[in-house]
Amino acid sequence: MAVIEANGVRKAYAGRPVVDSVSFTVDEGEIFGILGPNGAGKTTTVECVAGLRVPDAGTVRVAGLDPVAERDRVTRLLGVQLQESELQPKITVREALDLYSAFHPSPADWRPLAERLGLDTKLDTRFARLSGGQKQRLSIALALVGRPRVVILDELTTGLDPRARRDTWQLIEDVRDGGVTVVLVTHFMEEAQRLCDRIAVIDKGRVVALDTPAGLVAGADGSTVISFTPSAPLPEAELAALPEVASYEDRDGQVVINGTDETVNAVISLLARLRVTAHRLRVAEATLDDAFLGLTEHPDLTEHPGPADGRGLAERTA
Ligand SMILES: Nc1ncnc2c1ncn2[C@@H]1O[C@H](COP(=O)(O)OP(=O)(O)OP(=O)(O)O)[C@@H](O)[C@H]1O
């Protein structure tokens, strides 16, 4: 059952649409990812879902409610952690948790949550004195303290060290296992691949793909990369005729073919038929990085580099 329905959502700033005809549904109990390059419109989209921005066109429903017209009711069931949210500089962690608990009719006991997020030793620290990662963890705790039915987390692990990031992923999985629906805006491919049941890829304000992580990878051009150094040159026409080949190239004697599983078998048959031996034969699967780069036109990942092991095989040979 869909708990969030966005239909034809449009939002423009100074006449420039930054979210355009965005439609998607989020099912109860799933972790739904929103992925896209910087400035693609991800935050604006989730702000429209949370009722923090009024769309110029289209409709949003959260558990059947209009987040703008029925703001109070939606606030009770929706937790939001937005990028770089700020609190009063003098408020302590304990005061913030108490305050946010008081907004909700049946809040969670925030102590285990604070402990889980490594904030239990910081309860008397003022907001202004927290590090960036601690502020981030506090904003996650504040989004969860009201026991929301749906939680929106925007860039939840940006600024966290690798251990805190992994702990936070585990927390999010536990939150989902407790029945909460999670909408996750992220730049981290590893995070999206590990956590999300489905992902909407947004580019220039539009949904350009919506699928499971595996579905996005399978749909990437050349989702399987085959490389080898042949013992004798291979005729180009033979390579071009292989099934499902997205591209191929010769890199100083090393042949690199982007294709699918079907291509792998065909390459092996071709080599056997031509009596050519393949040295250093490698077959690698594409990653979500590859799918992302293929789907978005001008990805700018320099501000939010992915994890080192999230590196993909994105080289395209056109
Ligand atoms: N209040 C605003 N007034 C004018 N332009 C805005 C406003 N908020 C966002 N924008 C612009 O809208 C576009 C989409 O911004 P948004 O924050 O939704 O993107 P994003 O995908 O979340 O980006 P990032 O990954 O960098 O956080 C950007 O070009 C941004 O500069």
mmCIF file of C-alpha atoms and ligand atoms in Angstrom:
data_model
loop_
_atom_site.group_PDB
_atom_site.id
_atom_site.type_symbol
_atom_site.label_atom_id
_atom_site.label_comp_id
_atom_site.label_asym_id
_atom_site.label_seq_id
_atom_site.Cartn_x
_atom_site.Cartn_y
_atom_site.Cartn_z
ATOM 1 C CA MET A 1 0.000 0.000 0.000
ATOM 2 C CA ALA A 2 1.315 3.436 -0.946
ATOM 3 C CA VAL A 3 1.942 5.724 2.005
ATOM 4 C CA ILE A 4 3.335 8.553 -0.138
ATOM 5 C CA GLU A 5 1.900 9.518 -3.498
ATOM 6 C CA ALA A 6 3.449 12.326 -5.528
ATOM 7 C CA ASN A 7 1.707 13.063 -8.776
ATOM 8 C CA GLY A 8 2.967 15.553 -11.370
ATOM 9 C CA VAL A 9 4.701 17.714 -8.769
ATOM 10 C CA ARG A 10 6.170 20.936 -10.131
ATOM 11 C CA LYS A 11 8.070 23.677 -8.344
ATOM 12 C CA ALA A 12 9.750 26.665 -9.982
ATOM 13 C CA TYR A 13 11.963 29.365 -8.509
ATOM 14 C CA ALA A 14 11.893 32.698 -10.341
ATOM 15 C CA GLY A 15 10.174 30.996 -13.263
ATOM 16 C CA ARG A 16 12.804 28.234 -13.498
ATOM 17 C CA PRO A 17 11.362 24.776 -12.820
ATOM 18 C CA VAL A 18 13.602 22.838 -10.436
ATOM 19 C CA VAL A 19 11.074 20.030 -9.944
ATOM 20 C CA ASP A 20 9.060 19.145 -13.008
ATOM 21 C CA SER A 21 6.293 16.551 -13.390
ATOM 22 C CA VAL A 22 7.693 14.387 -10.604
ATOM 23 C CA SER A 23 5.555 11.350 -9.819
ATOM 24 C CA PHE A 24 6.289 8.384 -7.594
ATOM 25 C CA THR A 25 4.725 6.297 -4.875
ATOM 26 C CA VAL A 26 6.388 4.973 -1.750
ATOM 27 C CA ASP A 27 5.033 1.753 -0.290
ATOM 28 C CA GLU A 28 4.483 1.308 3.405
ATOM 29 C CA GLY A 29 7.531 -0.274 5.038
ATOM 30 C CA GLU A 30 10.058 0.287 2.261
ATOM 31 C CA ILE A 31 13.247 2.306 2.144
ATOM 32 C CA PHE A 32 12.824 4.508 -0.887
ATOM 33 C CA GLY A 33 15.907 6.279 -2.208
ATOM 34 C CA ILE A 34 16.075 9.571 -4.057
ATOM 35 C CA LEU A 35 19.344 9.862 -5.925
ATOM 36 C CA GLY A 36 20.583 12.581 -8.236
ATOM 37 C CA PRO A 37 23.378 15.036 -8.965
ATOM 38 C CA ASN A 38 23.790 18.292 -7.041
ATOM 39 C CA GLY A 39 20.968 20.707 -7.726
ATOM 40 C CA ALA A 40 18.772 18.011 -9.336
ATOM 41 C CA GLY A 41 15.781 18.953 -7.154
ATOM 42 C CA LYS A 42 15.917 16.173 -4.561
ATOM 43 C CA THR A 43 15.594 18.381 -1.480
ATOM 44 C CA THR A 44 12.861 20.468 -3.096
ATOM 45 C CA THR A 45 10.986 17.250 -3.882
ATOM 46 C CA VAL A 46 11.122 15.960 -0.307
ATOM 47 C CA GLU A 47 10.273 19.431 1.027
ATOM 48 C CA CYS A 48 7.106 19.294 -1.086
ATOM 49 C CA VAL A 49 6.347 15.823 0.328
ATOM 50 C CA ALA A 50 6.833 17.121 3.873
ATOM 51 C CA GLY A 51 4.613 20.156 3.261
ATOM 52 C CA LEU A 52 7.519 22.564 3.773
ATOM 53 C CA ARG A 53 7.110 23.886 0.230
ATOM 54 C CA VAL A 54 3.899 24.347 -1.686
ATOM 55 C CA PRO A 55 4.097 22.782 -5.161
ATOM 56 C CA ASP A 56 3.085 25.023 -8.075
ATOM 57 C CA ALA A 57 1.283 22.073 -9.632
ATOM 58 C CA GLY A 58 0.580 18.427 -8.921
ATOM 59 C CA THR A 59 -0.518 16.676 -5.761
ATOM 60 C CA VAL A 60 1.173 15.055 -2.800
ATOM 61 C CA ARG A 61 -0.513 12.727 -0.328
ATOM 62 C CA VAL A 62 1.056 11.288 2.807
ATOM 63 C CA ALA A 63 -1.123 8.527 4.244
ATOM 64 C CA GLY A 64 -3.918 10.068 2.175
ATOM 65 C CA LEU A 65 -3.410 13.548 3.702
ATOM 66 C CA ASP A 66 -2.442 16.772 1.969
ATOM 67 C CA PRO A 67 0.813 17.840 3.675
ATOM 68 C CA VAL A 68 0.070 21.552 3.182
ATOM 69 C CA ALA A 69 -3.664 21.711 3.966
ATOM 70 C CA GLU A 70 -3.452 19.095 6.734
ATOM 71 C CA ARG A 71 -0.065 20.074 8.060
ATOM 72 C CA ASP A 72 -0.713 19.297 11.739
ATOM 73 C CA ARG A 73 -1.938 15.777 11.070
ATOM 74 C CA VAL A 74 0.944 15.083 8.686
ATOM 75 C CA THR A 75 3.503 16.402 11.183
ATOM 76 C CA ARG A 76 2.288 13.804 13.664
ATOM 77 C CA LEU A 77 3.078 10.912 11.358
ATOM 78 C CA LEU A 78 6.044 12.262 9.396
ATOM 79 C CA GLY A 79 9.560 12.772 10.793
ATOM 80 C CA VAL A 80 11.920 14.948 8.790
ATOM 81 C CA GLN A 81 15.670 15.358 8.966
ATOM 82 C CA LEU A 82 16.725 17.975 6.483
ATOM 83 C CA GLN A 83 20.175 18.857 5.253
ATOM 84 C CA GLU A 84 21.995 21.256 7.562
ATOM 85 C CA SER A 85 19.082 21.880 9.894
ATOM 86 C CA GLU A 86 19.977 24.365 12.596
ATOM 87 C CA LEU A 87 18.720 24.682 16.156
ATOM 88 C CA GLN A 88 19.078 27.438 18.717
ATOM 89 C CA PRO A 89 22.824 27.592 19.441
ATOM 90 C CA LYS A 90 22.342 27.474 23.231
ATOM 91 C CA ILE A 91 19.942 24.551 23.415
ATOM 92 C CA THR A 92 21.519 21.377 24.804
ATOM 93 C CA VAL A 93 21.101 17.948 23.262
ATOM 94 C CA ARG A 94 18.907 16.863 26.197
ATOM 95 C CA GLU A 95 16.714 19.964 25.923
ATOM 96 C CA ALA A 96 16.293 19.490 22.179
ATOM 97 C CA LEU A 97 15.278 15.843 22.637
ATOM 98 C CA ASP A 98 12.853 16.778 25.431
ATOM 99 C CA LEU A 99 11.410 19.622 23.379
ATOM 100 C CA TYR A 100 10.854 17.531 20.261
ATOM 101 C CA SER A 101 9.372 14.710 22.363
ATOM 102 C CA ALA A 102 6.864 17.199 23.756
ATOM 103 C CA PHE A 103 5.600 17.917 20.214
ATOM 104 C CA HIS A 104 4.354 14.346 19.850
ATOM 105 C CA PRO A 105 1.486 12.507 21.560
ATOM 106 C CA SER A 106 3.415 9.271 22.193
ATOM 107 C CA PRO A 107 7.108 9.903 21.721
ATOM 108 C CA ALA A 108 9.784 7.246 21.880
ATOM 109 C CA ASP A 109 12.034 7.110 24.936
ATOM 110 C CA TRP A 110 14.865 9.185 23.485
ATOM 111 C CA ARG A 111 17.563 7.731 25.774
ATOM 112 C CA PRO A 112 18.187 4.488 23.839
ATOM 113 C CA LEU A 113 17.978 6.482 20.607
ATOM 114 C CA ALA A 114 20.606 8.936 21.870
ATOM 115 C CA GLU A 115 22.782 6.044 22.979
ATOM 116 C CA ARG A 116 22.401 4.326 19.625
ATOM 117 C CA LEU A 117 23.493 7.516 17.882
ATOM 118 C CA GLY A 118 26.449 8.073 20.218
ATOM 119 C CA LEU A 119 24.916 11.179 21.786
ATOM 120 C CA ASP A 120 24.584 9.862 25.347
ATOM 121 C CA THR A 121 27.835 11.543 26.391
ATOM 122 C CA LYS A 122 26.795 14.835 24.808
ATOM 123 C CA LEU A 123 23.425 15.365 26.481
ATOM 124 C CA ASP A 124 24.537 18.542 28.261
ATOM 125 C CA THR A 125 26.453 19.967 25.312
ATOM 126 C CA ARG A 126 25.001 23.020 23.629
ATOM 127 C CA PHE A 127 24.062 22.718 19.948
ATOM 128 C CA ALA A 128 26.647 25.326 18.888
ATOM 129 C CA ARG A 129 29.411 23.228 20.465
ATOM 130 C CA LEU A 130 28.552 20.000 18.653
ATOM 131 C CA SER A 131 30.697 18.847 15.739
ATOM 132 C CA GLY A 132 29.101 18.595 12.287
ATOM 133 C CA GLY A 133 28.678 14.821 12.670
ATOM 134 C CA GLN A 134 27.124 15.200 16.138
ATOM 135 C CA LYS A 135 24.653 17.805 14.818
ATOM 136 C CA GLN A 136 23.801 15.383 12.041
ATOM 137 C CA ARG A 137 23.182 12.556 14.517
ATOM 138 C CA LEU A 138 21.034 14.818 16.680
ATOM 139 C CA SER A 139 18.898 15.748 13.689
ATOM 140 C CA ILE A 140 18.371 12.037 12.955
ATOM 141 C CA ALA A 141 17.328 11.458 16.593
ATOM 142 C CA LEU A 142 14.916 14.406 16.418
ATOM 143 C CA ALA A 143 13.359 13.020 13.218
ATOM 144 C CA LEU A 144 12.754 9.670 14.935
ATOM 145 C CA VAL A 145 11.745 10.752 18.429
ATOM 146 C CA GLY A 146 8.055 11.166 17.557
ATOM 147 C CA ARG A 147 7.818 7.501 16.438
ATOM 148 C CA PRO A 148 6.889 8.569 12.914
ATOM 149 C CA ARG A 149 5.122 6.297 10.470
ATOM 150 C CA VAL A 150 7.244 7.818 7.692
ATOM 151 C CA VAL A 151 10.647 9.432 8.032
ATOM 152 C CA ILE A 152 12.426 11.584 5.460
ATOM 153 C CA LEU A 153 16.194 11.639 5.802
ATOM 154 C CA ASP A 154 18.090 14.074 3.560
ATOM 155 C CA GLU A 155 21.802 13.310 3.245
ATOM 156 C CA LEU A 156 21.689 11.469 6.510
ATOM 157 C CA THR A 157 25.268 10.265 6.594
ATOM 158 C CA THR A 158 27.027 13.235 5.005
ATOM 159 C CA GLY A 159 29.706 14.374 7.430
ATOM 160 C CA LEU A 160 29.737 11.127 9.401
ATOM 161 C CA ASP A 161 32.896 9.084 9.745
ATOM 162 C CA PRO A 162 32.839 5.554 8.288
ATOM 163 C CA ARG A 163 31.965 3.860 11.593
ATOM 164 C CA ALA A 164 29.172 6.329 12.412
ATOM 165 C CA ARG A 165 27.896 5.911 8.854
ATOM 166 C CA ARG A 166 27.680 2.128 9.189
ATOM 167 C CA ASP A 167 26.061 2.399 12.639
ATOM 168 C CA THR A 168 23.516 4.806 11.151
ATOM 169 C CA TRP A 169 22.742 2.390 8.304
ATOM 170 C CA GLN A 170 22.079 -0.333 10.862
ATOM 171 C CA LEU A 171 19.829 2.043 12.786
ATOM 172 C CA ILE A 172 17.866 2.853 9.621
ATOM 173 C CA GLU A 173 17.442 -0.847 8.866
ATOM 174 C CA ASP A 174 16.198 -1.398 12.415
ATOM 175 C CA VAL A 175 13.808 1.550 12.059
ATOM 176 C CA ARG A 176 12.439 0.049 8.842
ATOM 177 C CA ASP A 177 12.190 -3.382 10.450
ATOM 178 C CA GLY A 178 10.055 -1.683 13.105
ATOM 179 C CA GLY A 179 7.550 -0.836 10.339
ATOM 180 C CA VAL A 180 8.592 2.754 9.561
ATOM 181 C CA THR A 181 8.706 3.833 5.917
ATOM 182 C CA VAL A 182 11.953 5.623 5.076
ATOM 183 C CA VAL A 183 12.615 8.121 2.293
ATOM 184 C CA LEU A 184 16.332 8.557 1.905
ATOM 185 C CA VAL A 185 17.967 11.309 -0.140
ATOM 186 C CA THR A 186 21.545 10.311 -0.733
ATOM 187 C CA HIS A 187 24.664 10.860 -2.813
ATOM 188 C CA PHE A 188 26.334 7.705 -1.613
ATOM 189 C CA MET A 189 25.917 4.820 -4.025
ATOM 190 C CA GLU A 190 26.999 2.258 -1.455
ATOM 191 C CA GLU A 191 24.372 3.609 0.924
ATOM 192 C CA ALA A 192 21.659 3.500 -1.748
ATOM 193 C CA GLN A 193 22.622 0.005 -2.841
ATOM 194 C CA ARG A 194 22.757 -1.357 0.681
ATOM 195 C CA LEU A 195 19.642 0.278 2.111
ATOM 196 C CA CYS A 196 17.113 1.084 -0.579
ATOM 197 C CA ASP A 197 14.379 -1.240 -1.786
ATOM 198 C CA ARG A 198 13.703 1.108 -4.702
ATOM 199 C CA ILE A 199 15.367 4.251 -5.985
ATOM 200 C CA ALA A 200 14.089 7.208 -7.975
ATOM 201 C CA VAL A 201 16.908 8.832 -9.926
ATOM 202 C CA ILE A 202 16.199 12.532 -10.373
ATOM 203 C CA ASP A 203 18.038 14.661 -12.900
ATOM 204 C CA LYS A 204 17.231 18.277 -13.730
ATOM 205 C CA GLY A 205 14.010 18.111 -11.786
ATOM 206 C CA ARG A 206 12.656 14.979 -13.463
ATOM 207 C CA VAL A 207 12.488 11.321 -12.495
ATOM 208 C CA VAL A 208 14.694 9.638 -15.102
ATOM 209 C CA ALA A 209 14.506 6.120 -13.642
ATOM 210 C CA LEU A 210 12.704 4.322 -10.860
ATOM 211 C CA ASP A 211 13.648 0.764 -10.012
ATOM 212 C CA THR A 212 15.306 -1.517 -7.498
ATOM 213 C CA PRO A 213 19.092 -1.041 -7.190
ATOM 214 C CA ALA A 214 19.568 -4.335 -9.073
ATOM 215 C CA GLY A 215 17.106 -3.233 -11.757
ATOM 216 C CA LEU A 216 18.950 0.063 -12.257
ATOM 217 C CA VAL A 217 22.289 -1.745 -12.574
ATOM 218 C CA ALA A 218 20.858 -4.316 -15.001
ATOM 219 C CA GLY A 219 19.462 -1.477 -17.089
ATOM 220 C CA ALA A 220 22.829 0.291 -17.322
ATOM 221 C CA ASP A 221 24.409 0.219 -20.772
ATOM 222 C CA GLY A 222 27.011 -2.500 -20.737
ATOM 223 C CA SER A 223 26.098 -3.844 -17.317
ATOM 224 C CA THR A 224 28.789 -6.517 -17.680
ATOM 225 C CA VAL A 225 32.365 -5.594 -18.599
ATOM 226 C CA ILE A 226 34.586 -8.241 -20.195
ATOM 227 C CA SER A 227 38.278 -7.545 -20.637
ATOM 228 C CA PHE A 228 41.143 -9.687 -21.911
ATOM 229 C CA THR A 229 44.326 -9.575 -23.939
ATOM 230 C CA PRO A 230 43.912 -11.831 -27.005
ATOM 231 C CA SER A 231 46.835 -13.911 -28.262
ATOM 232 C CA ALA A 232 46.077 -12.616 -31.793
ATOM 233 C CA PRO A 233 44.152 -9.553 -33.016
ATOM 234 C CA LEU A 234 40.396 -10.017 -33.169
ATOM 235 C CA PRO A 235 38.499 -8.858 -36.287
ATOM 236 C CA GLU A 236 36.423 -5.782 -35.394
ATOM 237 C CA ALA A 237 33.438 -7.046 -37.360
ATOM 238 C CA GLU A 238 33.347 -10.179 -35.198
ATOM 239 C CA LEU A 239 33.339 -8.096 -31.997
ATOM 240 C CA ALA A 240 30.673 -5.770 -33.329
ATOM 241 C CA ALA A 241 28.474 -8.761 -34.194
ATOM 242 C CA LEU A 242 28.457 -10.173 -30.653
ATOM 243 C CA PRO A 243 25.017 -10.109 -28.996
ATOM 244 C CA GLU A 244 24.051 -7.261 -26.635
ATOM 245 C CA VAL A 245 27.339 -5.374 -27.068
ATOM 246 C CA ALA A 246 26.957 -1.780 -25.848
ATOM 247 C CA SER A 247 30.531 -0.835 -26.765
ATOM 248 C CA TYR A 248 33.995 -2.265 -27.288
ATOM 249 C CA GLU A 249 37.481 -0.853 -27.578
ATOM 250 C CA ASP A 250 41.075 -1.858 -27.893
ATOM 251 C CA ARG A 251 43.242 -0.365 -25.140
ATOM 252 C CA ASP A 252 46.801 -1.040 -26.264
ATOM 253 C CA GLY A 253 46.091 -4.667 -27.020
ATOM 254 C CA GLN A 254 43.581 -5.188 -24.225
ATOM 255 C CA VAL A 255 40.024 -5.687 -25.485
ATOM 256 C CA VAL A 256 37.289 -4.196 -23.284
ATOM 257 C CA ILE A 257 33.678 -5.067 -24.107
ATOM 258 C CA ASN A 258 30.601 -3.674 -22.370
ATOM 259 C CA GLY A 259 27.675 -6.015 -22.707
ATOM 260 C CA THR A 260 25.561 -8.441 -20.720
ATOM 261 C CA ASP A 261 25.842 -12.010 -19.467
ATOM 262 C CA GLU A 262 24.900 -13.150 -22.956
ATOM 263 C CA THR A 263 27.926 -11.364 -24.355
ATOM 264 C CA VAL A 264 30.250 -13.307 -22.043
ATOM 265 C CA ASN A 265 29.219 -16.659 -23.496
ATOM 266 C CA ALA A 266 29.427 -15.294 -27.025
ATOM 267 C CA VAL A 267 32.953 -13.961 -26.428
ATOM 268 C CA ILE A 268 34.098 -17.347 -25.151
ATOM 269 C CA SER A 269 32.591 -19.103 -28.181
ATOM 270 C CA LEU A 270 34.171 -16.555 -30.522
ATOM 271 C CA LEU A 271 37.602 -17.031 -28.978
ATOM 272 C CA ALA A 272 37.292 -20.811 -29.240
ATOM 273 C CA ARG A 273 36.151 -20.575 -32.863
ATOM 274 C CA LEU A 274 39.067 -18.301 -33.809
ATOM 275 C CA ARG A 275 41.479 -20.404 -31.718
ATOM 276 C CA VAL A 276 42.548 -17.282 -29.866
ATOM 277 C CA THR A 277 43.653 -17.511 -26.228
ATOM 278 C CA ALA A 278 42.472 -14.823 -23.806
ATOM 279 C CA HIS A 279 45.083 -13.717 -21.302
ATOM 280 C CA ARG A 280 44.043 -11.951 -18.121
ATOM 281 C CA LEU A 281 40.340 -12.567 -18.810
ATOM 282 C CA ARG A 282 38.149 -10.588 -16.397
ATOM 283 C CA VAL A 283 34.379 -10.297 -16.142
ATOM 284 C CA ALA A 284 32.984 -7.570 -13.894
ATOM 285 C CA GLU A 285 29.475 -6.419 -13.145
ATOM 286 C CA ALA A 286 28.580 -2.759 -13.468
ATOM 287 C CA THR A 287 27.725 -0.884 -10.299
ATOM 288 C CA LEU A 288 25.063 1.586 -9.296
ATOM 289 C CA ASP A 289 27.668 4.272 -10.082
ATOM 290 C CA ASP A 290 27.618 3.187 -13.705
ATOM 291 C CA ALA A 291 23.831 3.225 -13.815
ATOM 292 C CA PHE A 292 23.799 6.667 -12.189
ATOM 293 C CA LEU A 293 26.363 8.118 -14.588
ATOM 294 C CA GLY A 294 24.502 6.681 -17.540
ATOM 295 C CA LEU A 295 21.195 8.146 -16.399
ATOM 296 C CA THR A 296 22.277 11.641 -15.369
ATOM 297 C CA GLU A 297 23.766 13.997 -17.857
ATOM 298 C CA HIS A 298 26.148 16.127 -15.862
ATOM 299 C CA PRO A 299 26.828 14.360 -12.624
ATOM 300 C CA ASP A 300 28.930 16.404 -10.244
ATOM 301 C CA LEU A 301 30.086 14.045 -7.588
ATOM 302 C CA THR A 302 33.115 16.058 -6.608
ATOM 303 C CA GLU A 303 31.382 17.730 -3.673
ATOM 304 C CA HIS A 304 30.080 14.437 -2.353
ATOM 305 C CA PRO A 305 32.564 11.793 -3.463
ATOM 306 C CA GLY A 306 31.355 8.233 -3.182
ATOM 307 C CA PRO A 307 33.126 5.672 -1.067
ATOM 308 C CA ALA A 308 36.389 4.383 -2.469
ATOM 309 C CA ASP A 309 34.965 0.896 -2.957
ATOM 310 C CA GLY A 310 31.929 2.303 -4.747
ATOM 311 C CA ARG A 311 34.090 2.945 -7.800
ATOM 312 C CA GLY A 312 32.442 1.742 -10.928
ATOM 313 C CA LEU A 313 33.280 0.649 -14.395
ATOM 314 C CA ALA A 314 31.773 3.683 -15.938
ATOM 315 C CA GLU A 315 34.194 4.139 -18.781
ATOM 316 C CA ARG A 316 32.151 4.536 -21.908
ATOM 317 C CA THR A 317 33.549 4.101 -25.342
ATOM 318 C CA ALA A 318 30.576 5.411 -27.307
HETATM 319 N N1 LIG B 1 14.664 28.814 -2.074
HETATM 320 C C1 LIG B 1 15.207 28.737 -3.275
HETATM 321 N N2 LIG B 1 15.207 29.786 -4.117
HETATM 322 C C2 LIG B 1 15.744 29.704 -5.347
HETATM 323 N N3 LIG B 1 16.341 28.607 -5.852
HETATM 324 C C3 LIG B 1 16.380 27.533 -5.059
HETATM 325 C C4 LIG B 1 15.829 27.526 -3.736
HETATM 326 N N4 LIG B 1 16.019 26.303 -3.194
HETATM 327 C C5 LIG B 1 16.661 25.572 -4.126
HETATM 328 N N5 LIG B 1 16.886 26.299 -5.246
HETATM 329 C C6 LIG B 1 17.530 25.822 -6.484
HETATM 330 O O1 LIG B 1 16.767 24.728 -6.949
HETATM 331 C C7 LIG B 1 17.605 23.742 -7.525
HETATM 332 C C8 LIG B 1 17.318 22.409 -6.858
HETATM 333 O O2 LIG B 1 17.755 22.485 -5.496
HETATM 334 P P1 LIG B 1 17.635 21.257 -4.488
HETATM 335 O O3 LIG B 1 18.209 21.707 -3.193
HETATM 336 O O4 LIG B 1 16.249 20.751 -4.509
HETATM 337 O O5 LIG B 1 18.584 20.200 -5.202
HETATM 338 P P2 LIG B 1 19.276 18.896 -4.625
HETATM 339 O O6 LIG B 1 19.090 17.857 -5.674
HETATM 340 O O7 LIG B 1 18.762 18.582 -3.274
HETATM 341 O O8 LIG B 1 20.792 19.344 -4.572
HETATM 342 P P3 LIG B 1 22.017 18.910 -3.595
HETATM 343 O O9 LIG B 1 22.303 17.487 -3.891
HETATM 344 O O10 LIG B 1 23.126 19.791 -4.056
HETATM 345 O O11 LIG B 1 21.576 19.155 -2.197
HETATM 346 C C9 LIG B 1 19.032 24.236 -7.354
HETATM 347 O O12 LIG B 1 19.445 24.820 -8.553
HETATM 348 C C10 LIG B 1 18.918 25.263 -6.251
HETATM 349 O O13 LIG B 1 19.898 26.258 -6.423
#
